[in-house]
mmCIF file of C-alpha atoms in Angstrom:
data_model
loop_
_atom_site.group_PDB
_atom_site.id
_atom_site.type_symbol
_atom_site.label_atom_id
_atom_site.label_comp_id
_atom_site.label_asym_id
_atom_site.label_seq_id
_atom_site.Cartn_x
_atom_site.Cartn_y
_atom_site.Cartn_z
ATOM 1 C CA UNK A 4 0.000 0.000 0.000
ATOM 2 C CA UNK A 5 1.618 3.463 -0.817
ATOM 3 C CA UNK A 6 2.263 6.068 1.720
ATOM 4 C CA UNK A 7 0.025 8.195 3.051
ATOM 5 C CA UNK A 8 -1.012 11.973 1.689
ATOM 6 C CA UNK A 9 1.276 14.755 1.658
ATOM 7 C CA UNK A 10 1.057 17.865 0.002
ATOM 8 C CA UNK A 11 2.396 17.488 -3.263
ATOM 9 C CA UNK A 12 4.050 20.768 -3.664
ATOM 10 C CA UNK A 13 5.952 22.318 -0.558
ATOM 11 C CA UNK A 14 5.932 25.765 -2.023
ATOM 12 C CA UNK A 15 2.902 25.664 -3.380
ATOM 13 C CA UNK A 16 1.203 26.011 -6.644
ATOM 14 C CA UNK A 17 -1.855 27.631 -8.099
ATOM 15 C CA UNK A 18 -4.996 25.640 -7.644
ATOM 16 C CA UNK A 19 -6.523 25.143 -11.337
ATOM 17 C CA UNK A 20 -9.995 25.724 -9.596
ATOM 18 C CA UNK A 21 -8.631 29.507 -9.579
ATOM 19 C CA UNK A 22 -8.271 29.279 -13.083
ATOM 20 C CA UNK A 23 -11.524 28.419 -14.185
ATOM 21 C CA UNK A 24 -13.205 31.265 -15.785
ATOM 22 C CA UNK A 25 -11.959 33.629 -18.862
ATOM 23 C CA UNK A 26 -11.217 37.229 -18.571
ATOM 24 C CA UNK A 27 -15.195 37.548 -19.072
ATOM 25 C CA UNK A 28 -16.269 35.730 -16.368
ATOM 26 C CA UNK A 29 -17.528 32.938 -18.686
ATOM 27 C CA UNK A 30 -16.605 29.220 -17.699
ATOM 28 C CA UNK A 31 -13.309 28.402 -19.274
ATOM 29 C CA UNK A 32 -13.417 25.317 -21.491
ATOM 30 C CA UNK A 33 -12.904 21.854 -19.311
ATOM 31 C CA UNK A 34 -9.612 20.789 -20.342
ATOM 32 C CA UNK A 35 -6.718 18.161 -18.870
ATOM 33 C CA UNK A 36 -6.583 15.238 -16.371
ATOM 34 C CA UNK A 37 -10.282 15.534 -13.979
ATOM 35 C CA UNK A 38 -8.880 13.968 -11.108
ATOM 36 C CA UNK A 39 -4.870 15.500 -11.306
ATOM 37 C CA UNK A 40 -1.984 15.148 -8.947
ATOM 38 C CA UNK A 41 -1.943 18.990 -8.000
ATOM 39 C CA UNK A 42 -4.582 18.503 -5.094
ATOM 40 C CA UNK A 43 -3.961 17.245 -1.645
ATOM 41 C CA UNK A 44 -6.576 14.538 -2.473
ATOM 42 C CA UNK A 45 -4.921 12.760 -5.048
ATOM 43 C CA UNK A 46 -2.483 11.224 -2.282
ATOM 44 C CA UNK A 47 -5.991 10.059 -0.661
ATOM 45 C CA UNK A 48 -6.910 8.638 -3.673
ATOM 46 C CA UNK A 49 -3.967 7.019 -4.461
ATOM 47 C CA UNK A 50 -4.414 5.585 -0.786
ATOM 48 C CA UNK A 51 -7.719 3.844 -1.126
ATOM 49 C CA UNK A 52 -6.891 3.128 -4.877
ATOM 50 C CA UNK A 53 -4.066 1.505 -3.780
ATOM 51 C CA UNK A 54 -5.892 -0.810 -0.660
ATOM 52 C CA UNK A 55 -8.568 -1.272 -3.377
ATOM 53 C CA UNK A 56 -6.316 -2.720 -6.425
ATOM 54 C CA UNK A 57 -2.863 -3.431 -5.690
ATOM 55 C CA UNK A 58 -3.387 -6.938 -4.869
ATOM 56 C CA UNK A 59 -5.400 -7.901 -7.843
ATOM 57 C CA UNK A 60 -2.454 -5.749 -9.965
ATOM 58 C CA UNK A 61 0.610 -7.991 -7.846
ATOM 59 C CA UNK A 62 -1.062 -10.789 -9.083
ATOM 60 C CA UNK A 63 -1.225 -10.396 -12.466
ATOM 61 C CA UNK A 64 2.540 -9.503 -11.670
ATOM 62 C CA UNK A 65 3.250 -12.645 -10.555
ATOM 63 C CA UNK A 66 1.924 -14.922 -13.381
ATOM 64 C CA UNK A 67 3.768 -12.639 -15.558
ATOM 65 C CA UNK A 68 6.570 -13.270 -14.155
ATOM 66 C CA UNK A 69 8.003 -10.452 -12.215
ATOM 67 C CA UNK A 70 10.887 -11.318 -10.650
ATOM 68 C CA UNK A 71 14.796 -10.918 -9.837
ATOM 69 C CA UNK A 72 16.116 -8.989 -12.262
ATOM 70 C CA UNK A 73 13.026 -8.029 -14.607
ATOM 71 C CA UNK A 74 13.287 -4.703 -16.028
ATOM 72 C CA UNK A 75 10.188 -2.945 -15.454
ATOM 73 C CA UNK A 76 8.277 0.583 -16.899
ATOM 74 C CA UNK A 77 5.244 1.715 -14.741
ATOM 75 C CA UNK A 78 3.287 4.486 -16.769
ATOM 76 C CA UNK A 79 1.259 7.235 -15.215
ATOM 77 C CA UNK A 80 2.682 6.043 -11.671
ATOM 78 C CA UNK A 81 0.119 8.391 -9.755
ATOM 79 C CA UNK A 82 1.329 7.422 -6.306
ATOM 80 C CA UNK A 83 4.090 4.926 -5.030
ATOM 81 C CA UNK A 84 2.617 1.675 -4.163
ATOM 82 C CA UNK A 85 3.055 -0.482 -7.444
ATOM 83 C CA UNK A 86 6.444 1.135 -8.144
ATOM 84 C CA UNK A 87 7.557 -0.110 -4.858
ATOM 85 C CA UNK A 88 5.724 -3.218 -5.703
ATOM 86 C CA UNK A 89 7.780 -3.786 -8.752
ATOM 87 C CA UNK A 90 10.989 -2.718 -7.381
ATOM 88 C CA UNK A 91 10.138 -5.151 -4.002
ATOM 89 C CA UNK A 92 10.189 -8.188 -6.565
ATOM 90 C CA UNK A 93 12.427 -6.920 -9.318
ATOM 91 C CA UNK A 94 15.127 -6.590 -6.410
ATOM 92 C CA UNK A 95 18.796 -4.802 -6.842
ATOM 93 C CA UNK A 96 19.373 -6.880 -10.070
ATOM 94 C CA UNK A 97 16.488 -4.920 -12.174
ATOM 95 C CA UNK A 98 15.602 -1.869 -12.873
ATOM 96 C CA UNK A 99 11.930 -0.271 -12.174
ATOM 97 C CA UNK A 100 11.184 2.910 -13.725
ATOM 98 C CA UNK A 101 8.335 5.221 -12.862
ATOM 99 C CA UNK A 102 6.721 8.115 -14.872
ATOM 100 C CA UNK A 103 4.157 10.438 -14.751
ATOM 101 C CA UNK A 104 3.728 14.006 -16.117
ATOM 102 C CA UNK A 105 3.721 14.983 -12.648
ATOM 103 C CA UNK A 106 5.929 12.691 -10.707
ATOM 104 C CA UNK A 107 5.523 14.719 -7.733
ATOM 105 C CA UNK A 108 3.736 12.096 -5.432
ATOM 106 C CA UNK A 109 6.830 9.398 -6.425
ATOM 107 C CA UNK A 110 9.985 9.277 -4.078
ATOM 108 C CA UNK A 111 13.158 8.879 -6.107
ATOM 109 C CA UNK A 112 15.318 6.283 -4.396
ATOM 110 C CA UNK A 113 13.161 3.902 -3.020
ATOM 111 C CA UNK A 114 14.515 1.108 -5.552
ATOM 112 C CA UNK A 115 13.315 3.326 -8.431
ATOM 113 C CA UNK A 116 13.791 5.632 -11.006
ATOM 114 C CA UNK A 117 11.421 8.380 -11.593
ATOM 115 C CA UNK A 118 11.293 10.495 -14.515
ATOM 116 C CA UNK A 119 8.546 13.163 -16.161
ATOM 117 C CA UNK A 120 7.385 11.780 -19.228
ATOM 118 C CA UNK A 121 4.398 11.727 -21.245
ATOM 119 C CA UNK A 122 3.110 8.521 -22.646
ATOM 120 C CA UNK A 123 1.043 10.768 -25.492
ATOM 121 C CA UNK A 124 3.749 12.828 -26.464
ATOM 122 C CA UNK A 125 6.971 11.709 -25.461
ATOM 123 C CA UNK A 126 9.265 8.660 -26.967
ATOM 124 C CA UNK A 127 9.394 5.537 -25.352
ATOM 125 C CA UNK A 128 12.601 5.188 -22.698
ATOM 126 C CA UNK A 129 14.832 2.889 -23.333
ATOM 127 C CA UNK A 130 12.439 1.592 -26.218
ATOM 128 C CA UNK A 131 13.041 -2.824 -26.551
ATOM 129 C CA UNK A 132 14.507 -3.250 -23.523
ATOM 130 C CA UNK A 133 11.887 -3.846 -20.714
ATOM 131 C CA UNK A 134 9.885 -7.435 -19.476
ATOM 132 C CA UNK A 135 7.044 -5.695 -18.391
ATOM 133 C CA UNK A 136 5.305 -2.204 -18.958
ATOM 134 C CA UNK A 137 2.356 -1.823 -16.891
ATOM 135 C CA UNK A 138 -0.134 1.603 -16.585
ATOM 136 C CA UNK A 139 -3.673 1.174 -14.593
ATOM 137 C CA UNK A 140 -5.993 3.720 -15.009
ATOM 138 C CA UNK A 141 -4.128 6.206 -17.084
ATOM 139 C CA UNK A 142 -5.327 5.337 -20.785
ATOM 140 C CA UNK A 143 -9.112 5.896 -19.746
ATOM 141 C CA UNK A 144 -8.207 9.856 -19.576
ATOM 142 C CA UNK A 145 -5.562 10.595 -21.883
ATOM 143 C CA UNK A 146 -6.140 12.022 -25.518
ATOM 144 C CA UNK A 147 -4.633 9.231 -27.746
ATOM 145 C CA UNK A 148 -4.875 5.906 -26.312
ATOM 146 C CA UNK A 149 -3.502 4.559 -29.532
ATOM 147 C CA UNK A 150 -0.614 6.469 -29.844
ATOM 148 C CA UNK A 151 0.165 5.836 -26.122
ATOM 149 C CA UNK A 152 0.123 2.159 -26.343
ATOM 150 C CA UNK A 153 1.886 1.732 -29.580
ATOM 151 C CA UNK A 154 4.869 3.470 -27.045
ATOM 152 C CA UNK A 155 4.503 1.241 -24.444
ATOM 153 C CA UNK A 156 4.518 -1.728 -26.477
ATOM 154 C CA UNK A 157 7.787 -0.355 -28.643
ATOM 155 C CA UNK A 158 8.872 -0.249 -24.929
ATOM 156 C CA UNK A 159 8.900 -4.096 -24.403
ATOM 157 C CA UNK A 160 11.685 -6.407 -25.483
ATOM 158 C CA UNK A 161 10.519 -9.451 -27.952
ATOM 159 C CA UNK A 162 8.790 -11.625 -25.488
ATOM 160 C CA UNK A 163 7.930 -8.613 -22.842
ATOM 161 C CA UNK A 164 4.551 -7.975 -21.342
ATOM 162 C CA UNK A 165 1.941 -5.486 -21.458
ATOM 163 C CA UNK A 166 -0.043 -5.140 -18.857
ATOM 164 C CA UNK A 167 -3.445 -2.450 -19.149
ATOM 165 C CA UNK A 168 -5.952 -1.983 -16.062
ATOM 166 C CA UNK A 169 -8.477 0.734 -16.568
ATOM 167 C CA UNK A 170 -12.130 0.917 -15.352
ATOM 168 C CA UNK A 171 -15.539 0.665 -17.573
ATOM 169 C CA UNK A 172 -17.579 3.133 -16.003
ATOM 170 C CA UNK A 173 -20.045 2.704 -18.635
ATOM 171 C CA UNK A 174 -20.484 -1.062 -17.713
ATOM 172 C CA UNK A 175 -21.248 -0.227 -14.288
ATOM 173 C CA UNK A 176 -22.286 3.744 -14.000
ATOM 174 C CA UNK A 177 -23.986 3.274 -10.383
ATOM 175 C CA UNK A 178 -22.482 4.207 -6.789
ATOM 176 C CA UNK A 179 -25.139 2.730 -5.229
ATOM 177 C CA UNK A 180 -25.845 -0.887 -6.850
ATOM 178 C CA UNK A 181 -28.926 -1.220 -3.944
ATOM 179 C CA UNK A 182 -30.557 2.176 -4.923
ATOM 180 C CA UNK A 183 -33.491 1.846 -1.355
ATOM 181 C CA UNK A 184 -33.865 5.545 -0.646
ATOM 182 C CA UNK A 185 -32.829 9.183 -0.732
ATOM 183 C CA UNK A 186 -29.112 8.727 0.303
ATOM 184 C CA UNK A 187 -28.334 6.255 -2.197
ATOM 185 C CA UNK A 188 -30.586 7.590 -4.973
ATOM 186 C CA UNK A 189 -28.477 11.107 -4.336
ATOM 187 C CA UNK A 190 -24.968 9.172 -4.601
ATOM 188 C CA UNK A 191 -26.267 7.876 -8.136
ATOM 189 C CA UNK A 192 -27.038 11.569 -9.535
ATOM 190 C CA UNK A 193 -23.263 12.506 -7.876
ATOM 191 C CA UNK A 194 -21.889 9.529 -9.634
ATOM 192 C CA UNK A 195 -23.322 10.336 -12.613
ATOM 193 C CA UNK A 196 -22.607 14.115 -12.595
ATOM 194 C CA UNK A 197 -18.543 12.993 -11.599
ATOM 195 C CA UNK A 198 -19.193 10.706 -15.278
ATOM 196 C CA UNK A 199 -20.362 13.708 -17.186
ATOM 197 C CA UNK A 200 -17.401 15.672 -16.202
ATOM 198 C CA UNK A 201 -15.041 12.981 -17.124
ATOM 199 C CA UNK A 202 -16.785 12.909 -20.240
ATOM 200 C CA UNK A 203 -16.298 16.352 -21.084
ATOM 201 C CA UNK A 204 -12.661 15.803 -20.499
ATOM 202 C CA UNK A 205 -11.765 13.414 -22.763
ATOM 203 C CA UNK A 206 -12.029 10.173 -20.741
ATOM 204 C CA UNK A 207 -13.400 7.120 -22.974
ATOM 205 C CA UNK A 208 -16.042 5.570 -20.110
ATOM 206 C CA UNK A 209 -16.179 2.113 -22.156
ATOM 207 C CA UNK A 210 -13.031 1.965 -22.634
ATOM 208 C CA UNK A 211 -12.183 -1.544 -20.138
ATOM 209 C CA UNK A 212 -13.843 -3.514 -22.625
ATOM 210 C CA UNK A 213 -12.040 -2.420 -25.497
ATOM 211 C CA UNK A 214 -9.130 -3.720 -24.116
ATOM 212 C CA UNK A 215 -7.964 -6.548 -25.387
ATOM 213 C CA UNK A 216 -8.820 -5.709 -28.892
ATOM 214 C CA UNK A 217 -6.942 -2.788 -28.536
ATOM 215 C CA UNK A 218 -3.900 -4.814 -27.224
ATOM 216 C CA UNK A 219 -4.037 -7.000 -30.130
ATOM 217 C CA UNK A 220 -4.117 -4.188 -32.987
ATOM 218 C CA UNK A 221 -1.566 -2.511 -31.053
ATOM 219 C CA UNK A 222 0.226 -6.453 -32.294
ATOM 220 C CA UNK A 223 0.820 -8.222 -29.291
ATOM 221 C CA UNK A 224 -0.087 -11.775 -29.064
ATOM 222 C CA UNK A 225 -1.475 -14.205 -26.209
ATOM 223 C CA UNK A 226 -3.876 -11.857 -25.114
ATOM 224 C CA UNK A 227 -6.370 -11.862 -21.962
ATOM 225 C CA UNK A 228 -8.352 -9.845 -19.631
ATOM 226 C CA UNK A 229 -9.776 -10.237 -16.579
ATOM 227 C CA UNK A 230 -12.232 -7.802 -14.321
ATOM 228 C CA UNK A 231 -12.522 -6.998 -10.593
ATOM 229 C CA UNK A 232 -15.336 -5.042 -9.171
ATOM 230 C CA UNK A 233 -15.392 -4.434 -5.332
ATOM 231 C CA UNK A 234 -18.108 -3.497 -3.646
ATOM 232 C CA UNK A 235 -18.927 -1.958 -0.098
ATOM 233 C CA UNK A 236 -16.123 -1.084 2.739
ATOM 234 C CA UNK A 237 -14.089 1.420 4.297
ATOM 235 C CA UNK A 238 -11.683 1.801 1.285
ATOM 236 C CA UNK A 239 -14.451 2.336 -1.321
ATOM 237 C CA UNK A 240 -16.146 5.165 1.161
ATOM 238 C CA UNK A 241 -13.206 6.609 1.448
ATOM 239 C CA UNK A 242 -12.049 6.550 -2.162
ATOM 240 C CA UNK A 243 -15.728 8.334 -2.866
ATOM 241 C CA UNK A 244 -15.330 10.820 -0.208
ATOM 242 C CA UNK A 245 -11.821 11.895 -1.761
ATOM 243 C CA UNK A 246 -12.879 11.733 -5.043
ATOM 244 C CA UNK A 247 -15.932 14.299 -4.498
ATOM 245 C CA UNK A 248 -14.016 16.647 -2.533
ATOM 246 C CA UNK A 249 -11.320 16.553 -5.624
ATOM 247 C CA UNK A 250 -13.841 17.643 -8.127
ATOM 248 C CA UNK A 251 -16.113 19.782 -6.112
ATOM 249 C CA UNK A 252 -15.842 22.914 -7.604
ATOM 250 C CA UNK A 253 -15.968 21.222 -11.005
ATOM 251 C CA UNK A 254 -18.923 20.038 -10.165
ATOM 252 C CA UNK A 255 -20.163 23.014 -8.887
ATOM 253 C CA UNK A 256 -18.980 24.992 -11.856
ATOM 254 C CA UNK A 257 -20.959 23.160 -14.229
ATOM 255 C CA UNK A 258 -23.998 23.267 -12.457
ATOM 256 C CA UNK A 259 -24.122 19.498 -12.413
ATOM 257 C CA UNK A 260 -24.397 19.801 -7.853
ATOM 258 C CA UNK A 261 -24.865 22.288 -5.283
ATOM 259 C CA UNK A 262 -22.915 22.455 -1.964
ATOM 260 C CA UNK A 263 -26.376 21.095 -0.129
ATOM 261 C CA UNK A 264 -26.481 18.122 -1.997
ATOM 262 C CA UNK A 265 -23.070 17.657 -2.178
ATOM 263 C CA UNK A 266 -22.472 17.859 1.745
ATOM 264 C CA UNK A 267 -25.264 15.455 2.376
ATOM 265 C CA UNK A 268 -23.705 13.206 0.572
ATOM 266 C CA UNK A 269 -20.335 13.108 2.541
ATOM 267 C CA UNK A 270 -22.125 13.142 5.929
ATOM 268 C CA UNK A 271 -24.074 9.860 4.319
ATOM 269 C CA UNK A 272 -20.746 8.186 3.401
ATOM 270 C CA UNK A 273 -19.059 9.584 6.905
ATOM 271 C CA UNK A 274 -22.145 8.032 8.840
ATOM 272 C CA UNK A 275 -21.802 4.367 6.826
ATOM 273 C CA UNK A 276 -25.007 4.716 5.473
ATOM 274 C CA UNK A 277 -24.201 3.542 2.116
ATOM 275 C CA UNK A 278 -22.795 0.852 0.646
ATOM 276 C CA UNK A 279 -20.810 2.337 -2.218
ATOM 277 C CA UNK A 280 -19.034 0.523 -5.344
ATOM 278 C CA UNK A 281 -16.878 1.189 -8.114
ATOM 279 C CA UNK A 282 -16.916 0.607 -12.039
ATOM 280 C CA UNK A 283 -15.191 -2.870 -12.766
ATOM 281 C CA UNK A 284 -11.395 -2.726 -13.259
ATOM 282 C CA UNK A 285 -10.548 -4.812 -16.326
ATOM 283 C CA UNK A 286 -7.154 -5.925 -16.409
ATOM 284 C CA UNK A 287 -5.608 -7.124 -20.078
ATOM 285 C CA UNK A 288 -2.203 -8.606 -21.123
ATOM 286 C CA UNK A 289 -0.501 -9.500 -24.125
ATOM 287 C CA UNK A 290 2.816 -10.545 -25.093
ATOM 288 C CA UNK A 291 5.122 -8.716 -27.758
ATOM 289 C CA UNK A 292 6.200 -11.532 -30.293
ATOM 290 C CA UNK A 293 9.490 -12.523 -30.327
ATOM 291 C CA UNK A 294 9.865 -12.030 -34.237
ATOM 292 C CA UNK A 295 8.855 -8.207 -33.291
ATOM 293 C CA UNK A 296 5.996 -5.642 -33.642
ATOM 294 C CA UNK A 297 4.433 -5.123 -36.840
ATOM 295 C CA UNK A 298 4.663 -1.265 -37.729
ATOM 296 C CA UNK A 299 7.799 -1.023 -35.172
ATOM 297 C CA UNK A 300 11.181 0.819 -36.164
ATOM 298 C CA UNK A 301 13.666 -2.479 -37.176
ATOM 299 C CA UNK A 302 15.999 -1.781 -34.624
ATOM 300 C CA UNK A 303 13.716 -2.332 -32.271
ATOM 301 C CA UNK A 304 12.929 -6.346 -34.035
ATOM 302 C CA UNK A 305 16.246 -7.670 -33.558
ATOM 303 C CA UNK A 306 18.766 -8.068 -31.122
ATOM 304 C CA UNK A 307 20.182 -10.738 -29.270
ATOM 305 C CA UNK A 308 18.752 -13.682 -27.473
ATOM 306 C CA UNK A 309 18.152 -12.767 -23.910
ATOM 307 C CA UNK A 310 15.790 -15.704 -23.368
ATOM 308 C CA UNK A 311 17.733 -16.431 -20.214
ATOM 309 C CA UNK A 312 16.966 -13.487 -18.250
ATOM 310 C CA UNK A 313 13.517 -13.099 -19.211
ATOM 311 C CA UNK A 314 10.588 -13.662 -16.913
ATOM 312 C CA UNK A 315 9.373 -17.024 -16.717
ATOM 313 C CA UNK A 316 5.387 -15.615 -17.674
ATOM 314 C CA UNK A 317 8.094 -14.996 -21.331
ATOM 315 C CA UNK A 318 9.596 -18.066 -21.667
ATOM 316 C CA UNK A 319 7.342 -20.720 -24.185
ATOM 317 C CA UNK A 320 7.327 -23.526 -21.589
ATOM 318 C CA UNK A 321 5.257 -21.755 -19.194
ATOM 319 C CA UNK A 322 3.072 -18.940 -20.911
ATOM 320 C CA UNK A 323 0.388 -21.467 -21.714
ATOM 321 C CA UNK A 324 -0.004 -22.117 -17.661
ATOM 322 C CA UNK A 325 -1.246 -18.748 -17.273
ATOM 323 C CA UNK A 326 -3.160 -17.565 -19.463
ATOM 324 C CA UNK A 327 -6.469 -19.799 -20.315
ATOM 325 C CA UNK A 328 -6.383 -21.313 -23.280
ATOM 326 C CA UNK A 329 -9.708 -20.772 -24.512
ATOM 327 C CA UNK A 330 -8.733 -16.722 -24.548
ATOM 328 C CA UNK A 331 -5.835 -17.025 -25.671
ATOM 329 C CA UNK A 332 -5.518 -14.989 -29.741
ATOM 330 C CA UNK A 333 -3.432 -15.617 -32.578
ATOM 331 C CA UNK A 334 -0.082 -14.691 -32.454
ATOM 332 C CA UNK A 335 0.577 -11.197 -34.491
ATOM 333 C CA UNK A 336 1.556 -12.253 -38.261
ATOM 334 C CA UNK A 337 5.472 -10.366 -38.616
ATOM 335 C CA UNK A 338 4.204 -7.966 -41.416
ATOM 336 C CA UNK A 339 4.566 -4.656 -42.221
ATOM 337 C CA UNK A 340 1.797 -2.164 -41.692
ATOM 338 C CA UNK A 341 1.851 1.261 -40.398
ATOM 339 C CA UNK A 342 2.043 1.921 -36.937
#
C-alpha cells in the first residue's frame, strides 16, 4: 500500500480551480486530467486506490513473471505503491522505472527511477529493452490511447509484457448498486454528474472492454483480460469521499451539484449509510512476439537472445499455464503495416 497523503508541492502552486473562468467571467473550457496530482486529495486517492487494487495488480505480476532482475516501466505512476511493488520483486538486479507528467507524489530512491514523461507525447525510454510495462488507469483519460500504447509496447523487449488496467464506467455507471432511498438515490445523480465531467474531459467511459482488442491491434499476441469489481467497505467510502471533494468545484462549476447536496452526501458516506461501489477494473495482457511488432522501427525487431533473463510468464514452456487457453488470440503475423 503506498504512503500516506502529503502535500504534493511544498511551495505551493496555483490551484486550477482559480483558473476556471476567462477574462469575461464565462466558464473556461474543461480541459486536462479531472482527477490531477496537484490537489492534496490525489495522495488520498492514491491511498484507497491503492488498498482497493494493488493486490489484484501484484497478481497479475506474478503470473507474468516479475521477478529478480526483470526490467520494469510503470506508466502514469500516480502514487508509489506499485512502483515499490515492482521494485520489491524486481530486487537490486532490475531496474523499475516510474513516470508520470507529474511525478511529484513518487519518491526517487526507493529502488526506483522516476522520470517526467508523457506517454502521449513523449518517446518511449529505453524503447526494446523492458519485461514488463504496466499503466492502470491512465489510458481511460488521456487524448490518444492509440498512440500511447503503440509506445509502451515499442517499450517491451521481444517476449515482454503489457499489462493495461483501466475501469468501464459505462459497464457499471452506479455508486449505489442497492438504490433503497434518498441517500443512495443522491450518490447515483453525484456519480453520474462525476461521469459527465469525465466525459467532457476526454475520458473514454467504455473503454475496459475495449481492451484486449486494442492490445491485439496494437500487435501483441497471447492476449487476456480479466475484471474486478469491489463493492462496499471502508476503502471504497473513502475513495468516494476523496474523489468528491477533488472535483467539487468542477462540479459546482458546471452546475451538475450544489454544496447542499453535495455535503449530504459526505455526511451519508461519513455516517456508513451507504454501501458504495466502483466501475469494474478490467485488467488485459498481451505478449510482444518474439519475431517483433508489426509497424515497429527495425531496430527495435532484432537483437540478441536474452531468453535467459527473461521472466518465466516470457519463456514458451510456461506462458500457456497462465493464461487460459480458450482466450488465448493468434499470435501477431510479422508484417509490415503502419504503426
Amino acid at each position: 500500500m503506498s504512503s500516506s497523503p502529503r502535500p504534493p508541492h511544498a511551495g505551493g502552486r496555483p490551484d486550477p480551480a482559480d483558473a476556471a473562468t476567462t477574462l469575461g467571467g464565462d466558464p473556461a473550457p474543461a480541459r486536462g486530467y479531472l482527477l490531477d496530482n496537484a490537489r492534496a486529495e490525489a495522495g488520498e486517492r492514491f491511498v484507497w486506490l491503492a488498498e482497493l487494487f494493488d493486490g489484484v495488480t501484484r497478481g497479475h505480476f506474478d503470473r507474468l513473471g516479475v521477478r529478480a532482475g526483470s526490467r520494469c516501466w510503470e506508466v502514469g505512476a500516480g502514487g508509489r505503491s506499485i512502483p515499490e511493488a515492482l521494485a520489491a520483486a524486481a530486487g537490486p538486479a532490475g531496474h523499475v522505472l516510474a513516470t508520470d507528467i507529474d511525478p511529484s507524489w513518487l519518491k526517487a530512491g526507493d529502488g526506483y527511477e522516476v522520470r517526467r514523461h508523457d506517454v502521449t507525447a513523449d518517446p518511449p525510454p529505453e524503447p526494446g529493452t523492458f519485461d514488463l510495462v504496466h499503466a492502470r488507469l491512465v489510458l481511460v483519460h488521456v487524448p490518444d490511447r492509440a498512440r500511447a500504447l503503440a509506445t509502451m509496447a515499442a517499450a517491451l523487449r521481444p517476449g515482454g509484457w503489457l499489462l493495461v488496467e483501466d475501469a468501464d464506467t459505462a459497464l457499471q455507471p452506479l455508486a449505489c448498486l442497492d438504490e433503497s432511498g434518498p441517500a443512495q438515490r443522491r450518490a447515483n445523480r453525484l456519480r453520474d454528474a462525476v461521469r459527465e465531467l469525465l466525459s467532457r474531459r476526454g475520458a473514454d467511459l467504455r473503454y475496459g472492454r475495449a481492451l484486449p482488442r486494442a492490445l491485439r491491434e496494437a500487435g501483441l499476441a497471447d492476449v487476456a483480460a480479466a475484471g474486478s469489481f469491489p463493492v462496499g467497505g471502508l476503502a471504497c467510502d473513502r475513495l468516494e469521499a476523496a474523489t468528491i471533494r477533488h472535483v467539487r468545484g468542477e462540479l459546482l462549476a458546471a452546475g451538475l451539484a450544489d454544496d447542499a447536496e453535495i455535503d449530504a452526501h459526505l455526511a451519508a458516506i461519513n455516517a456508513g449509510e451507504l454501501d458504495l461501489t466502483l466501475a469494474p477494473l478490467i485488467s488485459a495482457w498481451g505478449r510482444r512476439p518474439v519475431s517483433g511488432l508489426p509497424g515497429l522501427p527495425l531496430e527495435l525487431d532484432v537483437g540478441e537472445d536474452q531468453s535467459r533473463n527473461r521472466p518465466a510468464a516470457q519463456r514458451g514452456g510456461t506462458k500457456r499455464a497462465m493464461i487460459p487457453a480458450r482466450t488465448r488470440s493468434r499470435p501477431a503475423r510479422n508484417s509490415a503495416r503502419s504503426s
